[in-house]
């Protein structure tokens, strides 16, 4: 990764894409993009930051063998169950944040503080047509989801990028308002 990037540019772009979907009244899509930002944040933390801390060089394939003994056997069992013991460990969103908490990572602590709220709004995504259910997401559900998940993502990105040597500045959204665009026909 070069010095001009933080590693979180994709995460930053997803909420901006979600906002654009809201202007199109595509709330299922907007919630899905914000959910993906949350999921990607955990993946980046586990694959990059935690692996570097646990493995030293960050190049070791997988992190299970580097987990503290108190966690290793449980996560080896999860790996066996999820992929018949083959391939990397795959964790659901909540499991990823629980692992971060188990590793005493500050984002895991933030997850634990807000777990009830976060799980409360995740039900909108999980019950939606976009995911596992049959309920379209309404504007009010989008707003509730965004008001809980949005700050969690922004605070996490800000804390993670300011903790390292890389600086963080919000990427601009172009155009900032879609309904004011004019197209030549």
PDB file of C-alpha atoms in Angstrom:
ATOM      1  CA  UNK A   1       0.000   0.000   0.000  1.00  0.00           C
ATOM      2  CA  UNK A   2       1.481   3.366  -0.914  1.00  0.00           C
ATOM      3  CA  UNK A   3       1.746   6.248   1.527  1.00  0.00           C
ATOM      4  CA  UNK A   4      -1.094   8.201  -0.102  1.00  0.00           C
ATOM      5  CA  UNK A   5      -3.682   5.561   0.819  1.00  0.00           C
ATOM      6  CA  UNK A   6      -5.096   4.546   4.179  1.00  0.00           C
ATOM      7  CA  UNK A   7      -6.462   1.156   3.145  1.00  0.00           C
ATOM      8  CA  UNK A   8      -9.955   2.321   4.018  1.00  0.00           C
ATOM      9  CA  UNK A   9     -10.827   4.106   0.769  1.00  0.00           C
ATOM     10  CA  UNK A  10     -13.232   1.359  -0.277  1.00  0.00           C
ATOM     11  CA  UNK A  11     -14.956   1.537   3.088  1.00  0.00           C
ATOM     12  CA  UNK A  12     -15.217   5.316   2.778  1.00  0.00           C
ATOM     13  CA  UNK A  13     -16.754   5.045  -0.680  1.00  0.00           C
ATOM     14  CA  UNK A  14     -19.513   2.616   0.283  1.00  0.00           C
ATOM     15  CA  UNK A  15     -21.443   5.060   2.543  1.00  0.00           C
ATOM     16  CA  UNK A  16     -21.203   7.667  -0.194  1.00  0.00           C
ATOM     17  CA  UNK A  17     -22.662   5.155  -2.626  1.00  0.00           C
ATOM     18  CA  UNK A  18     -25.390   4.413  -0.074  1.00  0.00           C
ATOM     19  CA  UNK A  19     -26.284   8.105   0.050  1.00  0.00           C
ATOM     20  CA  UNK A  20     -26.599   8.165  -3.734  1.00  0.00           C
ATOM     21  CA  UNK A  21     -28.943   5.169  -3.595  1.00  0.00           C
ATOM     22  CA  UNK A  22     -31.109   6.974  -1.043  1.00  0.00           C
ATOM     23  CA  UNK A  23     -31.564   9.892  -3.450  1.00  0.00           C
ATOM     24  CA  UNK A  24     -32.862   7.277  -5.917  1.00  0.00           C
ATOM     25  CA  UNK A  25     -35.179   5.849  -3.232  1.00  0.00           C
ATOM     26  CA  UNK A  26     -33.310   2.530  -3.377  1.00  0.00           C
ATOM     27  CA  UNK A  27     -33.230   1.950   0.370  1.00  0.00           C
ATOM     28  CA  UNK A  28     -32.520  -1.790   0.219  1.00  0.00           C
ATOM     29  CA  UNK A  29     -29.461  -1.078  -1.885  1.00  0.00           C
ATOM     30  CA  UNK A  30     -28.384   1.755   0.424  1.00  0.00           C
ATOM     31  CA  UNK A  31     -28.620  -0.439   3.522  1.00  0.00           C
ATOM     32  CA  UNK A  32     -26.766  -3.221   1.699  1.00  0.00           C
ATOM     33  CA  UNK A  33     -23.891  -0.896   0.869  1.00  0.00           C
ATOM     34  CA  UNK A  34     -23.641   0.387   4.422  1.00  0.00           C
ATOM     35  CA  UNK A  35     -23.758  -3.194   5.701  1.00  0.00           C
ATOM     36  CA  UNK A  36     -20.930  -4.078   3.308  1.00  0.00           C
ATOM     37  CA  UNK A  37     -18.903  -1.132   4.634  1.00  0.00           C
ATOM     38  CA  UNK A  38     -19.305  -2.514   8.136  1.00  0.00           C
ATOM     39  CA  UNK A  39     -18.368  -6.007   6.996  1.00  0.00           C
ATOM     40  CA  UNK A  40     -15.362  -4.766   5.010  1.00  0.00           C
ATOM     41  CA  UNK A  41     -14.146  -2.735   7.976  1.00  0.00           C
ATOM     42  CA  UNK A  42     -13.995  -5.874  10.120  1.00  0.00           C
ATOM     43  CA  UNK A  43     -12.291  -7.804   7.322  1.00  0.00           C
ATOM     44  CA  UNK A  44      -9.627  -5.129   6.890  1.00  0.00           C
ATOM     45  CA  UNK A  45      -9.020  -4.958  10.609  1.00  0.00           C
ATOM     46  CA  UNK A  46      -8.647  -8.719  10.911  1.00  0.00           C
ATOM     47  CA  UNK A  47      -6.711  -9.286   7.701  1.00  0.00           C
ATOM     48  CA  UNK A  48      -4.347  -6.357   8.008  1.00  0.00           C
ATOM     49  CA  UNK A  49      -4.100  -4.743  11.417  1.00  0.00           C
ATOM     50  CA  UNK A  50      -4.663  -7.729  13.688  1.00  0.00           C
ATOM     51  CA  UNK A  51      -2.616 -10.090  11.539  1.00  0.00           C
ATOM     52  CA  UNK A  52       0.330  -7.672  11.630  1.00  0.00           C
ATOM     53  CA  UNK A  53       0.048  -7.396  15.406  1.00  0.00           C
ATOM     54  CA  UNK A  54      -0.241 -11.149  15.916  1.00  0.00           C
ATOM     55  CA  UNK A  55       2.121 -12.365  13.209  1.00  0.00           C
ATOM     56  CA  UNK A  56       4.719  -9.620  13.196  1.00  0.00           C
ATOM     57  CA  UNK A  57       5.328  -9.376   9.469  1.00  0.00           C
ATOM     58  CA  UNK A  58       1.691  -9.500   8.369  1.00  0.00           C
ATOM     59  CA  UNK A  59       2.571 -12.026   5.668  1.00  0.00           C
ATOM     60  CA  UNK A  60       1.615 -15.205   7.488  1.00  0.00           C
ATOM     61  CA  UNK A  61      -1.311 -16.965   5.821  1.00  0.00           C
ATOM     62  CA  UNK A  62      -4.206 -16.994   8.282  1.00  0.00           C
ATOM     63  CA  UNK A  63      -4.237 -15.896  11.875  1.00  0.00           C
ATOM     64  CA  UNK A  64      -5.713 -18.866  13.732  1.00  0.00           C
ATOM     65  CA  UNK A  65      -2.358 -20.346  14.677  1.00  0.00           C
ATOM     66  CA  UNK A  66      -1.343 -16.955  16.101  1.00  0.00           C
ATOM     67  CA  UNK A  67      -4.434 -16.463  18.237  1.00  0.00           C
ATOM     68  CA  UNK A  68      -4.005 -16.633  21.998  1.00  0.00           C
ATOM     69  CA  UNK A  69      -4.418 -20.182  23.272  1.00  0.00           C
ATOM     70  CA  UNK A  70      -7.708 -19.276  24.978  1.00  0.00           C
ATOM     71  CA  UNK A  71      -9.230 -18.555  21.522  1.00  0.00           C
ATOM     72  CA  UNK A  72      -7.387 -20.871  19.161  1.00  0.00           C
ATOM     73  CA  UNK A  73      -9.337 -24.109  19.651  1.00  0.00           C
ATOM     74  CA  UNK A  74     -12.737 -22.394  19.317  1.00  0.00           C
ATOM     75  CA  UNK A  75     -11.735 -20.732  16.045  1.00  0.00           C
ATOM     76  CA  UNK A  76     -10.135 -23.916  14.696  1.00  0.00           C
ATOM     77  CA  UNK A  77     -13.486 -25.598  15.316  1.00  0.00           C
ATOM     78  CA  UNK A  78     -15.317 -22.776  13.512  1.00  0.00           C
ATOM     79  CA  UNK A  79     -12.970 -23.215  10.562  1.00  0.00           C
ATOM     80  CA  UNK A  80     -13.611 -26.950  10.443  1.00  0.00           C
ATOM     81  CA  UNK A  81     -17.373 -26.411  10.518  1.00  0.00           C
ATOM     82  CA  UNK A  82     -17.455 -23.639   7.922  1.00  0.00           C
ATOM     83  CA  UNK A  83     -15.298 -25.154   5.176  1.00  0.00           C
ATOM     84  CA  UNK A  84     -14.753 -28.773   6.146  1.00  0.00           C
ATOM     85  CA  UNK A  85     -11.379 -27.739   7.546  1.00  0.00           C
ATOM     86  CA  UNK A  86     -10.155 -26.345   4.220  1.00  0.00           C
ATOM     87  CA  UNK A  87      -9.421 -22.761   3.299  1.00  0.00           C
ATOM     88  CA  UNK A  88      -9.324 -19.685   5.485  1.00  0.00           C
ATOM     89  CA  UNK A  89     -11.599 -19.096   8.433  1.00  0.00           C
ATOM     90  CA  UNK A  90     -14.794 -17.342   7.406  1.00  0.00           C
ATOM     91  CA  UNK A  91     -16.687 -15.338   9.993  1.00  0.00           C
ATOM     92  CA  UNK A  92     -20.055 -13.622   9.845  1.00  0.00           C
ATOM     93  CA  UNK A  93     -20.178  -9.913  10.588  1.00  0.00           C
ATOM     94  CA  UNK A  94     -21.037 -10.263  14.274  1.00  0.00           C
ATOM     95  CA  UNK A  95     -18.457 -13.035  14.748  1.00  0.00           C
ATOM     96  CA  UNK A  96     -15.769 -10.800  13.213  1.00  0.00           C
ATOM     97  CA  UNK A  97     -16.447  -8.013  15.688  1.00  0.00           C
ATOM     98  CA  UNK A  98     -16.620 -10.532  18.549  1.00  0.00           C
ATOM     99  CA  UNK A  99     -13.153 -11.795  17.562  1.00  0.00           C
ATOM    100  CA  UNK A 100     -11.868  -8.212  17.579  1.00  0.00           C
ATOM    101  CA  UNK A 101     -13.346  -7.827  21.077  1.00  0.00           C
ATOM    102  CA  UNK A 102     -11.795 -11.119  22.199  1.00  0.00           C
ATOM    103  CA  UNK A 103      -8.436  -9.783  20.971  1.00  0.00           C
ATOM    104  CA  UNK A 104      -8.932  -6.606  23.034  1.00  0.00           C
ATOM    105  CA  UNK A 105      -9.018  -4.464  19.908  1.00  0.00           C
ATOM    106  CA  UNK A 106     -10.585  -1.002  20.465  1.00  0.00           C
ATOM    107  CA  UNK A 107     -13.067  -1.572  17.628  1.00  0.00           C
ATOM    108  CA  UNK A 108     -14.177  -4.778  19.316  1.00  0.00           C
ATOM    109  CA  UNK A 109     -14.763  -2.781  22.486  1.00  0.00           C
ATOM    110  CA  UNK A 110     -16.745  -0.209  20.481  1.00  0.00           C
ATOM    111  CA  UNK A 111     -18.817  -3.085  19.030  1.00  0.00           C
ATOM    112  CA  UNK A 112     -19.513  -4.453  22.527  1.00  0.00           C
ATOM    113  CA  UNK A 113     -20.641  -1.010  23.749  1.00  0.00           C
ATOM    114  CA  UNK A 114     -23.114  -0.681  20.867  1.00  0.00           C
ATOM    115  CA  UNK A 115     -23.931  -4.322  20.150  1.00  0.00           C
ATOM    116  CA  UNK A 116     -27.596  -4.024  21.130  1.00  0.00           C
ATOM    117  CA  UNK A 117     -28.165  -0.990  18.921  1.00  0.00           C
ATOM    118  CA  UNK A 118     -26.197  -2.430  16.001  1.00  0.00           C
ATOM    119  CA  UNK A 119     -27.949  -5.795  16.108  1.00  0.00           C
ATOM    120  CA  UNK A 120     -31.257  -3.968  16.484  1.00  0.00           C
ATOM    121  CA  UNK A 121     -30.851  -2.197  13.147  1.00  0.00           C
ATOM    122  CA  UNK A 122     -29.164  -5.128  11.413  1.00  0.00           C
ATOM    123  CA  UNK A 123     -32.560  -6.822  11.527  1.00  0.00           C
ATOM    124  CA  UNK A 124     -33.741  -4.355   8.858  1.00  0.00           C
ATOM    125  CA  UNK A 125     -31.081  -5.610   6.479  1.00  0.00           C
ATOM    126  CA  UNK A 126     -31.525  -9.264   7.403  1.00  0.00           C
ATOM    127  CA  UNK A 127     -35.316  -9.155   6.907  1.00  0.00           C
ATOM    128  CA  UNK A 128     -35.074  -7.268   3.631  1.00  0.00           C
ATOM    129  CA  UNK A 129     -35.511  -8.545   0.105  1.00  0.00           C
ATOM    130  CA  UNK A 130     -31.864  -7.623  -0.354  1.00  0.00           C
ATOM    131  CA  UNK A 131     -30.737 -10.226   2.180  1.00  0.00           C
ATOM    132  CA  UNK A 132     -32.765 -13.059   3.737  1.00  0.00           C
ATOM    133  CA  UNK A 133     -36.332 -11.828   4.051  1.00  0.00           C
ATOM    134  CA  UNK A 134     -39.317 -10.439   2.242  1.00  0.00           C
ATOM    135  CA  UNK A 135     -39.642  -6.900   3.616  1.00  0.00           C
ATOM    136  CA  UNK A 136     -38.557  -3.937   1.501  1.00  0.00           C
ATOM    137  CA  UNK A 137     -36.648  -1.351   3.496  1.00  0.00           C
ATOM    138  CA  UNK A 138     -38.450   1.935   4.075  1.00  0.00           C
ATOM    139  CA  UNK A 139     -36.929   5.386   4.302  1.00  0.00           C
ATOM    140  CA  UNK A 140     -37.435   5.412   8.085  1.00  0.00           C
ATOM    141  CA  UNK A 141     -35.646   2.051   8.409  1.00  0.00           C
ATOM    142  CA  UNK A 142     -32.797   3.370   6.256  1.00  0.00           C
ATOM    143  CA  UNK A 143     -32.567   6.447   8.470  1.00  0.00           C
ATOM    144  CA  UNK A 144     -32.484   4.367  11.649  1.00  0.00           C
ATOM    145  CA  UNK A 145     -29.865   2.029  10.139  1.00  0.00           C
ATOM    146  CA  UNK A 146     -27.717   4.920   8.926  1.00  0.00           C
ATOM    147  CA  UNK A 147     -27.953   6.767  12.256  1.00  0.00           C
ATOM    148  CA  UNK A 148     -26.521   3.753  14.099  1.00  0.00           C
ATOM    149  CA  UNK A 149     -24.177   2.113  11.566  1.00  0.00           C
ATOM    150  CA  UNK A 150     -22.903   5.311   9.886  1.00  0.00           C
ATOM    151  CA  UNK A 151     -21.259   6.795  12.990  1.00  0.00           C
ATOM    152  CA  UNK A 152     -19.840   3.391  13.957  1.00  0.00           C
ATOM    153  CA  UNK A 153     -18.091   3.111  10.582  1.00  0.00           C
ATOM    154  CA  UNK A 154     -16.879   6.724  10.516  1.00  0.00           C
ATOM    155  CA  UNK A 155     -15.533   6.570  14.081  1.00  0.00           C
ATOM    156  CA  UNK A 156     -13.771   3.289  13.355  1.00  0.00           C
ATOM    157  CA  UNK A 157     -12.113   4.567  10.182  1.00  0.00           C
ATOM    158  CA  UNK A 158     -11.091   7.794  11.886  1.00  0.00           C
ATOM    159  CA  UNK A 159      -9.633   5.998  14.907  1.00  0.00           C
ATOM    160  CA  UNK A 160      -7.801   3.408  12.836  1.00  0.00           C
ATOM    161  CA  UNK A 161      -6.268   5.852  10.385  1.00  0.00           C
ATOM    162  CA  UNK A 162      -5.276   8.388  13.043  1.00  0.00           C
ATOM    163  CA  UNK A 163      -3.701   5.628  15.180  1.00  0.00           C
ATOM    164  CA  UNK A 164      -1.288   4.788  12.381  1.00  0.00           C
ATOM    165  CA  UNK A 165       1.126   6.956  10.490  1.00  0.00           C
ATOM    166  CA  UNK A 166      -1.325   7.603   7.676  1.00  0.00           C
ATOM    167  CA  UNK A 167      -3.511  10.658   7.729  1.00  0.00           C
ATOM    168  CA  UNK A 168      -7.202  10.488   6.965  1.00  0.00           C
ATOM    169  CA  UNK A 169      -9.295  12.998   5.161  1.00  0.00           C
ATOM    170  CA  UNK A 170     -12.796  12.441   3.940  1.00  0.00           C
ATOM    171  CA  UNK A 171     -12.961  11.717   0.247  1.00  0.00           C
ATOM    172  CA  UNK A 172     -15.244  14.067  -1.643  1.00  0.00           C
ATOM    173  CA  UNK A 173     -18.432  12.844  -3.203  1.00  0.00           C
ATOM    174  CA  UNK A 174     -18.833  13.993  -6.802  1.00  0.00           C
ATOM    175  CA  UNK A 175     -21.394  15.173  -7.602  1.00  0.00           C
ATOM    176  CA  UNK A 176     -22.640  16.082  -4.175  1.00  0.00           C
ATOM    177  CA  UNK A 177     -26.298  16.287  -5.266  1.00  0.00           C
ATOM    178  CA  UNK A 178     -27.615  13.999  -7.968  1.00  0.00           C
ATOM    179  CA  UNK A 179     -30.940  15.703  -8.616  1.00  0.00           C
ATOM    180  CA  UNK A 180     -29.150  18.876  -9.789  1.00  0.00           C
ATOM    181  CA  UNK A 181     -27.278  17.147 -12.594  1.00  0.00           C
ATOM    182  CA  UNK A 182     -28.048  18.236 -16.095  1.00  0.00           C
ATOM    183  CA  UNK A 183     -27.406  15.951 -19.015  1.00  0.00           C
ATOM    184  CA  UNK A 184     -27.029  16.882 -22.643  1.00  0.00           C
ATOM    185  CA  UNK A 185     -29.431  14.947 -24.796  1.00  0.00           C
TER     186      UNK A 185
END
